[in-house]
Short mmCIF file of C-alpha atoms and ligand atoms in Angstrom, two decimals:
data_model
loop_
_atom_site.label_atom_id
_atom_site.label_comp_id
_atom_site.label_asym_id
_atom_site.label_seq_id
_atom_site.Cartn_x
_atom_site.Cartn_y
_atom_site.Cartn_z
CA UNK A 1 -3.65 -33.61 36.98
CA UNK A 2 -6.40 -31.95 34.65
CA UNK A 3 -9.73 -32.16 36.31
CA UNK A 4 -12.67 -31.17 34.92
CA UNK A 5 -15.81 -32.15 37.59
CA UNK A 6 -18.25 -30.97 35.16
CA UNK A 7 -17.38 -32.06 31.78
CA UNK A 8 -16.64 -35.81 33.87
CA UNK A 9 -19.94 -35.63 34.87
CA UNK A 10 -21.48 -34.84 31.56
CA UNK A 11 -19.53 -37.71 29.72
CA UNK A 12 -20.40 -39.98 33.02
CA UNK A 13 -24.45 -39.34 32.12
CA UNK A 14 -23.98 -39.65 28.08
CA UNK A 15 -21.78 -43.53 28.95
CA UNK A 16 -25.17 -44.37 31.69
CA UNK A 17 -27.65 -43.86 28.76
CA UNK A 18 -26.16 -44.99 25.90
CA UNK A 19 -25.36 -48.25 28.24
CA UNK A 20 -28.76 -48.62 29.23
CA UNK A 21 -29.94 -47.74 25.33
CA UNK A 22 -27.68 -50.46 24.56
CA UNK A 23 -28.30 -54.09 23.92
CA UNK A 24 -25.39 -55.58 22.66
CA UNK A 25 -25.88 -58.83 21.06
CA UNK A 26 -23.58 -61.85 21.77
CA UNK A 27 -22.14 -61.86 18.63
CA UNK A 28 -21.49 -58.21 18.16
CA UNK A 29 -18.30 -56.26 19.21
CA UNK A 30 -18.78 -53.11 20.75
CA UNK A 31 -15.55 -50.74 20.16
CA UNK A 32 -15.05 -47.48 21.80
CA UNK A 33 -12.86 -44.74 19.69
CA UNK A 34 -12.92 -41.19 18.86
CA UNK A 35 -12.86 -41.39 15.30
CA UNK A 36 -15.58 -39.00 14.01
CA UNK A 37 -13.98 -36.65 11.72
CA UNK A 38 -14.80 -37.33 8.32
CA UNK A 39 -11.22 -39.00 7.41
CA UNK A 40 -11.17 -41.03 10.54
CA UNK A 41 -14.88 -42.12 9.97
CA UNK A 42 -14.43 -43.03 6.33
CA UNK A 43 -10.98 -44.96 7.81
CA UNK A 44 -12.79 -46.74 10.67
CA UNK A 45 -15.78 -48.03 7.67
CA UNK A 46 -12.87 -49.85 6.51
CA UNK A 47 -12.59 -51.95 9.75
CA UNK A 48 -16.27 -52.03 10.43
CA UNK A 49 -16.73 -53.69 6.46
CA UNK A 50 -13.90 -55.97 7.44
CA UNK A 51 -15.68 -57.49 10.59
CA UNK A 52 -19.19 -57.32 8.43
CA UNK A 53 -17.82 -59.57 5.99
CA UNK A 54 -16.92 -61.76 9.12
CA UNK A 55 -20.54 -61.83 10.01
CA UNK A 56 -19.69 -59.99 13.03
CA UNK A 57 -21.57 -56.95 13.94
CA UNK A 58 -20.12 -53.53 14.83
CA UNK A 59 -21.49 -51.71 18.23
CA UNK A 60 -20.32 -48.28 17.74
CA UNK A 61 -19.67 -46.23 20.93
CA UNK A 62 -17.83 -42.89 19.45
CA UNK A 63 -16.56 -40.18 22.21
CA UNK A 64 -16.01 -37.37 19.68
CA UNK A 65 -12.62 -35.54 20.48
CA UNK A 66 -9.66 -35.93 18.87
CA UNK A 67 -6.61 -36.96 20.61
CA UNK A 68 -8.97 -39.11 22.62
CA UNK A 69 -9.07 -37.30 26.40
CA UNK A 70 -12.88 -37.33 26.50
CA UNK A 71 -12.72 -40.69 25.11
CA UNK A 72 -10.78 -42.09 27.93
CA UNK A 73 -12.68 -40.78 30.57
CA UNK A 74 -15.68 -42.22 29.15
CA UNK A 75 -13.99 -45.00 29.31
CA UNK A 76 -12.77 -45.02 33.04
CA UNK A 77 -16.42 -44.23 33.82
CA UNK A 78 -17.38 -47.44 31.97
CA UNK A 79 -14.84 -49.76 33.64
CA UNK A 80 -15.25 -48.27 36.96
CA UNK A 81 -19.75 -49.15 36.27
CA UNK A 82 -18.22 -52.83 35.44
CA UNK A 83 -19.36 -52.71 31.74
CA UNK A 84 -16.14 -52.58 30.14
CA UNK A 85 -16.56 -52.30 25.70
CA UNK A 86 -14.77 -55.05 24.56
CA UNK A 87 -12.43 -53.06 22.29
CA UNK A 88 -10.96 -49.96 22.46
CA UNK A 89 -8.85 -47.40 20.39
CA UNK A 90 -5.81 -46.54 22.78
CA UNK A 91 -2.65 -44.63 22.88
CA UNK A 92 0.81 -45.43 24.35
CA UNK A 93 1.28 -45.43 27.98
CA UNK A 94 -2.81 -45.22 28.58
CA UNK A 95 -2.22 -48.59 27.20
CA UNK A 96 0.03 -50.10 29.35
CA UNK A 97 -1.60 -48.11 32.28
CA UNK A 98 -4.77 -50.21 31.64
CA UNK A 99 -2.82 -53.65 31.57
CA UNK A 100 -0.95 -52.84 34.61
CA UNK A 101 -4.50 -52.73 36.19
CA UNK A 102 -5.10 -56.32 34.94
CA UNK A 103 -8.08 -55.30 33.08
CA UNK A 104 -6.90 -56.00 29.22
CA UNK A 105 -7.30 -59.64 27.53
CA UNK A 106 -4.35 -61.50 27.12
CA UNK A 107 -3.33 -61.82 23.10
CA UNK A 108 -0.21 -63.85 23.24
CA UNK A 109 -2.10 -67.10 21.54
CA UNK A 110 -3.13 -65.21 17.98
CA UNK A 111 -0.10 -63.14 18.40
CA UNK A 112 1.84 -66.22 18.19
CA UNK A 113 -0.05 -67.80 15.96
CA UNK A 114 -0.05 -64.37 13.31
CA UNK A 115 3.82 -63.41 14.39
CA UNK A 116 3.13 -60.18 15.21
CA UNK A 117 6.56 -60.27 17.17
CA UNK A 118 8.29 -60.44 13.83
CA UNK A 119 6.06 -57.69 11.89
CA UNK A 120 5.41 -55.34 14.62
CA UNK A 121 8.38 -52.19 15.53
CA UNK A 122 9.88 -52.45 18.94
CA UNK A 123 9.02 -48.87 19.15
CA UNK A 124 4.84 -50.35 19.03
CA UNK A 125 5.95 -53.45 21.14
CA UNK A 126 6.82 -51.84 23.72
CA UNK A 127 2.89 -50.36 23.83
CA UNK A 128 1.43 -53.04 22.40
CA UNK A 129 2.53 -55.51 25.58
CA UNK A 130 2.75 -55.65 28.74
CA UNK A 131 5.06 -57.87 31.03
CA UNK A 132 6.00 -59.97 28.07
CA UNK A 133 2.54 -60.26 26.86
CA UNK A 134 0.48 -58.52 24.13
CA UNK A 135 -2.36 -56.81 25.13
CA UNK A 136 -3.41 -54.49 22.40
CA UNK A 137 -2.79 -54.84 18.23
CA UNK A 138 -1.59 -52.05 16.72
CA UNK A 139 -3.37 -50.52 13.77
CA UNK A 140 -1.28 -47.63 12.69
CA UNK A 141 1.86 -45.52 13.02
CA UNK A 142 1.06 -41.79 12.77
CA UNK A 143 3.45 -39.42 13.14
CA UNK A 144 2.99 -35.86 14.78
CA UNK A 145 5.74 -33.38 13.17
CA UNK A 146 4.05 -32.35 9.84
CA UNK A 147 2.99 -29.25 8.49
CA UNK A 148 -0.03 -29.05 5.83
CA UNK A 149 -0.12 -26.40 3.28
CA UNK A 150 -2.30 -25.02 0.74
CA UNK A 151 -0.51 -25.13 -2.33
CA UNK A 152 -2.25 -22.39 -4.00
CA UNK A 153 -1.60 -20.15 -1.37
CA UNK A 154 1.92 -20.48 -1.53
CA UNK A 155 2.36 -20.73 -4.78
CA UNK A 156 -0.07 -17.21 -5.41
CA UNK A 157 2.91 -15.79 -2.59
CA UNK A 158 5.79 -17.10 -3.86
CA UNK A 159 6.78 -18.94 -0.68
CA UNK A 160 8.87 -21.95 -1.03
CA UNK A 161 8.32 -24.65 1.66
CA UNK A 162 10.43 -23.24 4.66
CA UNK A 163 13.33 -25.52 5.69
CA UNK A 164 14.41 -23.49 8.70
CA UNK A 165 12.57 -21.54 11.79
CA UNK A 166 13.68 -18.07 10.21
CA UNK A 167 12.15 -19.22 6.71
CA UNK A 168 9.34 -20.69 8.50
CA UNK A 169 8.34 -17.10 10.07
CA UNK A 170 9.19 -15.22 7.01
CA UNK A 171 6.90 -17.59 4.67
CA UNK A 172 3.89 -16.69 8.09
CA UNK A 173 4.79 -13.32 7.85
CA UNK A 174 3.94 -13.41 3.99
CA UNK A 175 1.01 -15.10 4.82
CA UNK A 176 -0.15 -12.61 7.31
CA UNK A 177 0.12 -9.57 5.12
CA UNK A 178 -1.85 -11.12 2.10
CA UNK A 179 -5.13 -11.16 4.95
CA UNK A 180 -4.83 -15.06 4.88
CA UNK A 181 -4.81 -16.72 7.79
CA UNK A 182 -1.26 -18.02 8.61
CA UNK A 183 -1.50 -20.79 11.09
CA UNK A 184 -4.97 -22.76 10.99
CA UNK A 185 -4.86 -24.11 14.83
CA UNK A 186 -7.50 -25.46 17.23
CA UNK A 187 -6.56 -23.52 20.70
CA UNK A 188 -7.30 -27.13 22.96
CA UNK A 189 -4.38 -28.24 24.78
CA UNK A 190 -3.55 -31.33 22.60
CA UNK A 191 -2.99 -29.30 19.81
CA UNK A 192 -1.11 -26.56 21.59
CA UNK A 193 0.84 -29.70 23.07
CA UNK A 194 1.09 -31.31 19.45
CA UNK A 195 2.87 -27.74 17.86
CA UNK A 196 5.06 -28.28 21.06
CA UNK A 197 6.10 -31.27 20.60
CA UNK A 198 7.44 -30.02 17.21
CA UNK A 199 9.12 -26.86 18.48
CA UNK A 200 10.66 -28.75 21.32
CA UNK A 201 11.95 -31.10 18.63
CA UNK A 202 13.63 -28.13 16.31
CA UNK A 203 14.54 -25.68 18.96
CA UNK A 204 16.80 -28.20 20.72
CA UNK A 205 17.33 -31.34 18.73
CA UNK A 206 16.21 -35.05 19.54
CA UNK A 207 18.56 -34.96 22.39
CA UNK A 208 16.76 -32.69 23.64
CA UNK A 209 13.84 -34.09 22.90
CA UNK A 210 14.67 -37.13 24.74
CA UNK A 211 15.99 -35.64 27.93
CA UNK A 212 12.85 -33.10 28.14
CA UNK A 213 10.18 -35.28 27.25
CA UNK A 214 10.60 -38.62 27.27
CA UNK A 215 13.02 -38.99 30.64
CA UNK A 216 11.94 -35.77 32.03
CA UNK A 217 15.14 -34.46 33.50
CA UNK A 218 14.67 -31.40 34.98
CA UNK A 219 17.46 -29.46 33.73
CA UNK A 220 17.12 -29.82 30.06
CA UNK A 221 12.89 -28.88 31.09
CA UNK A 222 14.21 -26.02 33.25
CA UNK A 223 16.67 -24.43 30.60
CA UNK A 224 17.32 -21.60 28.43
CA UNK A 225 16.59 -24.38 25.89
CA UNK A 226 13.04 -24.82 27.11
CA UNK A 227 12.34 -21.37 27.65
CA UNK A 228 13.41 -20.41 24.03
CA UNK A 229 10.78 -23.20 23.20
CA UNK A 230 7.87 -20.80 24.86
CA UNK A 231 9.78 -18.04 23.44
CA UNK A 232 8.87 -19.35 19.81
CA UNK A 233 5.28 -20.56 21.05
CA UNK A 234 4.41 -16.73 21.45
CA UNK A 235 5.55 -16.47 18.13
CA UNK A 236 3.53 -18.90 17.05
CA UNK A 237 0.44 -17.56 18.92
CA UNK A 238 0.89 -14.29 16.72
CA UNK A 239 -0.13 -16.16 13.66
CA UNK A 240 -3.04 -17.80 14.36
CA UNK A 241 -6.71 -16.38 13.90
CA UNK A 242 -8.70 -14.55 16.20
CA UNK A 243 -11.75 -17.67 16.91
CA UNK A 244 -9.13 -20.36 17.33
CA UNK A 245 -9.83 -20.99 21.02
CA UNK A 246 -11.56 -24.36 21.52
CA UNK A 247 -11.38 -24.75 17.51
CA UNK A 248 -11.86 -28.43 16.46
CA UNK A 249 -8.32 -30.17 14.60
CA UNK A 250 -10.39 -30.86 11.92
CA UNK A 251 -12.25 -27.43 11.57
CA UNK A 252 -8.49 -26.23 11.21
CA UNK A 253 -7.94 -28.23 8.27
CA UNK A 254 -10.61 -27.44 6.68
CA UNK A 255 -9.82 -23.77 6.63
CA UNK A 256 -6.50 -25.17 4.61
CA UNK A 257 -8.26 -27.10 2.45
CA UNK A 258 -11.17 -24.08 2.07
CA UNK A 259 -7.84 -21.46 0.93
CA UNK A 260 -8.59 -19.44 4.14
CA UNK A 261 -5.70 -20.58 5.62
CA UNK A 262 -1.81 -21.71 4.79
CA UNK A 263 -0.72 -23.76 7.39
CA UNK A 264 -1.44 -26.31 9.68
CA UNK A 265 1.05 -28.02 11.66
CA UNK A 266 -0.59 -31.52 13.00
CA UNK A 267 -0.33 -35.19 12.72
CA UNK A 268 -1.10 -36.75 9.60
CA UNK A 269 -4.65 -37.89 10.42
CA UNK A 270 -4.48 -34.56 9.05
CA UNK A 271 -4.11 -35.95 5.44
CA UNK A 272 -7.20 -37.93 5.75
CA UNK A 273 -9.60 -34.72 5.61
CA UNK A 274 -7.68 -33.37 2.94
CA UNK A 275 -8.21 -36.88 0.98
CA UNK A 276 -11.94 -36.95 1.98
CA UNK A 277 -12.36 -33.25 0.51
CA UNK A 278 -10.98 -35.01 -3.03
CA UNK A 279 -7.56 -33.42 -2.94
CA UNK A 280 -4.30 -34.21 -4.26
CA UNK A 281 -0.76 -34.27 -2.25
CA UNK A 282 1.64 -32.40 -4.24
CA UNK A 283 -1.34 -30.70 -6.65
CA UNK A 284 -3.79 -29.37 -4.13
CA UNK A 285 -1.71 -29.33 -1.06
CA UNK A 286 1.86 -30.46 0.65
CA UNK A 287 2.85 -32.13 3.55
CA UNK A 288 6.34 -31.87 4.73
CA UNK A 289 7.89 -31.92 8.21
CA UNK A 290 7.93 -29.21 10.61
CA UNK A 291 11.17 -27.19 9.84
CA UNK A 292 13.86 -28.36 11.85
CA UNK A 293 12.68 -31.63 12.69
CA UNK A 294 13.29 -33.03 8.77
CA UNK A 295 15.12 -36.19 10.25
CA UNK A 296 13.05 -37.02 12.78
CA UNK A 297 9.79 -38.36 13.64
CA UNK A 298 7.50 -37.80 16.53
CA UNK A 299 5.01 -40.70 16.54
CA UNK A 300 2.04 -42.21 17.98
CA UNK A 301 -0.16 -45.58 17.44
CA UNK A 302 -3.64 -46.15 17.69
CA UNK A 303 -3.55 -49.68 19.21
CA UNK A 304 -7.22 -51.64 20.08
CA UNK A 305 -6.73 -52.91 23.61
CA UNK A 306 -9.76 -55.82 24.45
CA UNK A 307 -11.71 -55.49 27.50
CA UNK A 308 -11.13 -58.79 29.87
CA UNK A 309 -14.86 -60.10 29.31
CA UNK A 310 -14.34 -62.41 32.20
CA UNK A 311 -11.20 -65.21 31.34
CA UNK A 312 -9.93 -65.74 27.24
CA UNK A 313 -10.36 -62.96 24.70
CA UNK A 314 -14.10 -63.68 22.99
CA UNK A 315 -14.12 -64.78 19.91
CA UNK A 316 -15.27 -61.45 18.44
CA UNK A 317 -12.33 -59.85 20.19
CA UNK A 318 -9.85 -62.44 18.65
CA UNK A 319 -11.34 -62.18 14.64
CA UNK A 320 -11.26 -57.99 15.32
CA UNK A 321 -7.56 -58.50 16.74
CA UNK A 322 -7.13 -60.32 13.64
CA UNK A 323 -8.44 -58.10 11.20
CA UNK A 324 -6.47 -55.33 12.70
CA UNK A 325 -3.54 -57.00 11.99
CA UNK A 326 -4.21 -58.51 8.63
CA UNK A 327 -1.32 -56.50 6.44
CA UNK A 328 -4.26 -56.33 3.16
CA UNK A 329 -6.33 -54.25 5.95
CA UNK A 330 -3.51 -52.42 7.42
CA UNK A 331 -2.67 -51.17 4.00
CA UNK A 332 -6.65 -50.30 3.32
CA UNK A 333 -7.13 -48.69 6.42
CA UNK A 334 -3.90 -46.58 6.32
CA UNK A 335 -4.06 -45.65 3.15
CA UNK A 336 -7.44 -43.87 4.36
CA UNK A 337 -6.29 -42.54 7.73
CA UNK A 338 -3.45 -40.75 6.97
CA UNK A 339 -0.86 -43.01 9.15
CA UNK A 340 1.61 -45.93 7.65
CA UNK A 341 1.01 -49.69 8.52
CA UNK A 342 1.93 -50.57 11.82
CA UNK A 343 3.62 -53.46 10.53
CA UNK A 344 7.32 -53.66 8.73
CA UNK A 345 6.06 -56.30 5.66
CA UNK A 346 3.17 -53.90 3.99
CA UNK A 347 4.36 -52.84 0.64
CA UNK A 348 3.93 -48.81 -0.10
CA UNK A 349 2.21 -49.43 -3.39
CA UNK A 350 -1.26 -47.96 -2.63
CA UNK A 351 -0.23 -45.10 -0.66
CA UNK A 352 0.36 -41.52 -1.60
CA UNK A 353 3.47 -39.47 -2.12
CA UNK A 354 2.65 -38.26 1.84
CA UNK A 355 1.84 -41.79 3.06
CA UNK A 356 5.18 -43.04 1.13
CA UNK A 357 7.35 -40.23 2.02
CA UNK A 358 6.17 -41.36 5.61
CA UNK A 359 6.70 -44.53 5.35
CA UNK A 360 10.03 -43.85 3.91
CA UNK A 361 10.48 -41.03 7.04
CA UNK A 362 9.68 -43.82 9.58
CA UNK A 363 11.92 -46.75 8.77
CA UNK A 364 14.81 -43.89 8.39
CA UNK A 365 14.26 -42.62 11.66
CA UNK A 366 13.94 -45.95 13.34
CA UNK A 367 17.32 -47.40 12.10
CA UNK A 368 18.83 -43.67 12.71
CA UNK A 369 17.70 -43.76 16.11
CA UNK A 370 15.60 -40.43 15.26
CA UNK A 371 12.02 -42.24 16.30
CA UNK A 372 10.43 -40.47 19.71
CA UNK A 373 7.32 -41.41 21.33
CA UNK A 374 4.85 -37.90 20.93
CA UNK A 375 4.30 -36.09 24.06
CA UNK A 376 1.34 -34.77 23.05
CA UNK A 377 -0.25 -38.09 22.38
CA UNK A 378 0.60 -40.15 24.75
CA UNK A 379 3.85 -41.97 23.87
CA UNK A 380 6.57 -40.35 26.06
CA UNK A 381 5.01 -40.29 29.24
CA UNK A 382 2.02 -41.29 31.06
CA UNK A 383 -1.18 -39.41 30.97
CA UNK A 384 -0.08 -37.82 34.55
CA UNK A 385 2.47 -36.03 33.32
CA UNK A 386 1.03 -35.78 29.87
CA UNK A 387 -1.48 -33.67 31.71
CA UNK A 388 0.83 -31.94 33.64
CA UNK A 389 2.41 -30.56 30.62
CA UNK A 390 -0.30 -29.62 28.66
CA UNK A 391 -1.23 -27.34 31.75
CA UNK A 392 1.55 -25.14 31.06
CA UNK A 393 1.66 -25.26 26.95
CA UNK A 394 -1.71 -23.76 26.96
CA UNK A 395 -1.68 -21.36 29.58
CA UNK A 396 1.36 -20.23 28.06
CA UNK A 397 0.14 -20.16 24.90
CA UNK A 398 -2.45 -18.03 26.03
CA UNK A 399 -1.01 -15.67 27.47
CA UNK A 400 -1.10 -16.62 30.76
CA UNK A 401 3.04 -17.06 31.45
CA UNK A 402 5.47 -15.51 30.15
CA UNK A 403 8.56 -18.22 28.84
CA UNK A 404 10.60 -17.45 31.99
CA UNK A 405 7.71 -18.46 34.39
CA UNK A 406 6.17 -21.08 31.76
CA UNK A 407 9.60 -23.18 32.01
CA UNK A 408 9.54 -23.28 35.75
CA UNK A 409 6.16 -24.16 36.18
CA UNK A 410 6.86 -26.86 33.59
CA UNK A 411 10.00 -28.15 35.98
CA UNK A 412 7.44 -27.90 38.93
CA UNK A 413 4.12 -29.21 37.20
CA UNK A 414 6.11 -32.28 35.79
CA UNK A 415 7.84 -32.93 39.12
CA UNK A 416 4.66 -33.29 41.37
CA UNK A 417 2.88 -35.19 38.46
CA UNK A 418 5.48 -37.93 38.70
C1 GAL B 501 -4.83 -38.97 17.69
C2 GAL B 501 -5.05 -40.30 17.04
C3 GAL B 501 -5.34 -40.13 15.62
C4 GAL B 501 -6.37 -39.05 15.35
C5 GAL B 501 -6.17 -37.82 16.21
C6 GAL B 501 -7.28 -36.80 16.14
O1 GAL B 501 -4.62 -39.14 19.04
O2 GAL B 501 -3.90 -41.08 17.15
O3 GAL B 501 -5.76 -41.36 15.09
O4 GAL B 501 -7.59 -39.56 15.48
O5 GAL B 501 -5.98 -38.17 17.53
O6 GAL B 501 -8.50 -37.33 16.58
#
């Protein structure tokens, strides 16, 4: 379990103000999210207009952060006060965590009513409800196994996109010599977990995948497997820059999109800073998937859960539910974000040659039985063990273990988290 006593009591003080600063009107809807980077404001805008049009107002409560840990304690603090927001962004198991505590609204009458049991991916369902019922509407698919690249790098070293590990390290090693940074990386342990994820994935295949991450067997985390993982985390660690410790995910893409770095290997929220800073996939910059992992996909969903106010979901909570769902604003929104619609029935017309190859990626690996919940964010274990993991990934990323000790402690770490 990652405890932080300080930084939980910092967040605690920032949720008792702002509560106390805030007078939420009847007819507003106050939504908690960490969305406030400048691609994942300019996506949420879309959802705020949405609910404007609506003639329902927007109470923003934004826990900066990506990947949403700071967020979520803010929001435990919240709950635990008794002043719930009535929506907020969510991932995975945190999801289901939250409904098994009886606190989220129950959405099974406008999920019925919009058939979001025929639109929405079993892989989502089985987030997006809870004991049969739907608690939460999903908003988005993202997945986590992409690499960005500046183009113009590249293309100034004659490196072709890398297909394998060995042509991965050869096109770093290129990168490195020109005085360029290689790897653009924010040293916080959901980005060291995210690159995991994707080295877990291409070191050992989506068996292995499955058996390490998602069921946790202790074997396939205690192997040579797992240890030649760390192995090629070190290798990693050789290529980023010298300031990357505590480095914001979106500060990293922006030293991509700036041409002081090549590479960045994150989720494609990614894409949405590189749209905001006017660039072009394919002119200005590429996205393809992590070498290795080029049939599979590593996912997570940002899903609005809805606060039980005391009985039915408000009516606020219902039109924002609906919005969320409406396939005109999933395309809007998505097309913004980064992520694919988190429904099967949106066409790909507006989307980009990243958003379509993703969409394209995604239905693939679903019917191919090649889609896995991300570790890293939340969708192939609960935040316990989530937690647990990340532990080890960074202090072995920094230094701190070598693989031989890093894969034990991971055996150990995700044992007593369970
Ligand atoms: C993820 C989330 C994305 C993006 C990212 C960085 O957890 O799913 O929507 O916001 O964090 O903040």
């Amino acid at each position: 379990m990652r405890l932080n006593f300080a930084r939980s009591a910092a967040l605690i003080a920032i949720v008792a103000a702002s509560a106390a600063a805030t007078q939420v009107k009847a007819e507003d809807v106050e939504v908690l999210h960490w969305w406030t980077a400048g691609g994942e404001a300019a996506a949420l805008n879309v959802l705020k207009e949405n609910l404007q049009e609506q003639g329902i107002g927007w109470e923003d409560m934004p826990v900066a952060g990506g990947g949403g840990e700071q967020a979520m304690t803010v929001l435990r603090a919240r709950v635990t006060a008794g002043n719930p927001p009535a929506a907020v962004q969510m991932l995975g198991f945190d999801i289901t965590d939250w409904a098994a505590e009886g606190a989220l609204s129950n959405l099974n009458d406008i999920a019925a009513e919009e058939n979001w049991d025929e639109v929405v991916p079993e892989a989502l369902q089985k987030f997006s409800k809870y004991d049969g019922n739907w608690v939460a509407a999903p908003v988005n698919v993202h997945s986590t196994n992409w690499v960005w690249a500046n183009k113009s790098i590249l293309d100034e070293l004659g490196i072709e996109q890398p297909q394998t590990w060995d042509e991965l390290i050869a096109a770093l090693d290129k990168v490195k010599a020109s005085g360029k940074v290689a790897i653009a990386h924010g040293g916080q342990p959901w980005q060291d977990a995210t690159i995991f994820d994707a080295v877990v994935m291409a070191t050992g295949g989506p068996e292995f995948y499955q058996a390490s991450m998602i069921d946790l067997d202790p074997e396939a985390l205690g192997s040579d497997t797992m240890k030649e993982v760390f192995d090629r985390m070190t290798v990693l660690r050789g290529y980023v820059d010298d300031n990357f410790s505590g480095r914001d995910w979106n500060l990293a893409s922006a030293m991509v999109i700036n041409d002081e770095a090549a590479f960045q290997f994150m989720g494609d929220w990614a894409k949405g800073e590189f749209l905001k800073a006017g660039l072009t996939p394919d002119e200005d910059f590429l996205c393809f998937r992590f070498p290795g992992t080029q049939d599979q996909v590593t996912f997570n969903s940002d899903q609005f859960a809805f606060f039980n106010q005391g009985g039915e979901p408000t009516a606020e909570q219902v039109a924002l539910a609906k919005a969320i769902m409406s396939p005109e604003f999933q395309s809007a929104f998505n097309v913004v974000k980064g992520s694919v619609p988190a429904r099967t029935d949106v066409s790909d017309e507006a989307f980009d040659a990243c958003g379509k190859k993703g969409m394209k990626d995604l239905a693939a690996a679903a019917s191919s039985g090649n889609l896995f919940g991300s570790m890293a964010h939340g969708h192939a274990n609960p935040a316990s063990v989530k937690n647990a993991m990340y532990d080890v990934i960074t202090a072995q990323f920094n230094g701190e273990y070598d693989s031989e000790t890093a894969t034990q402690e991971l055996v150990d770490a995700v044992s007593i988290a369970q």
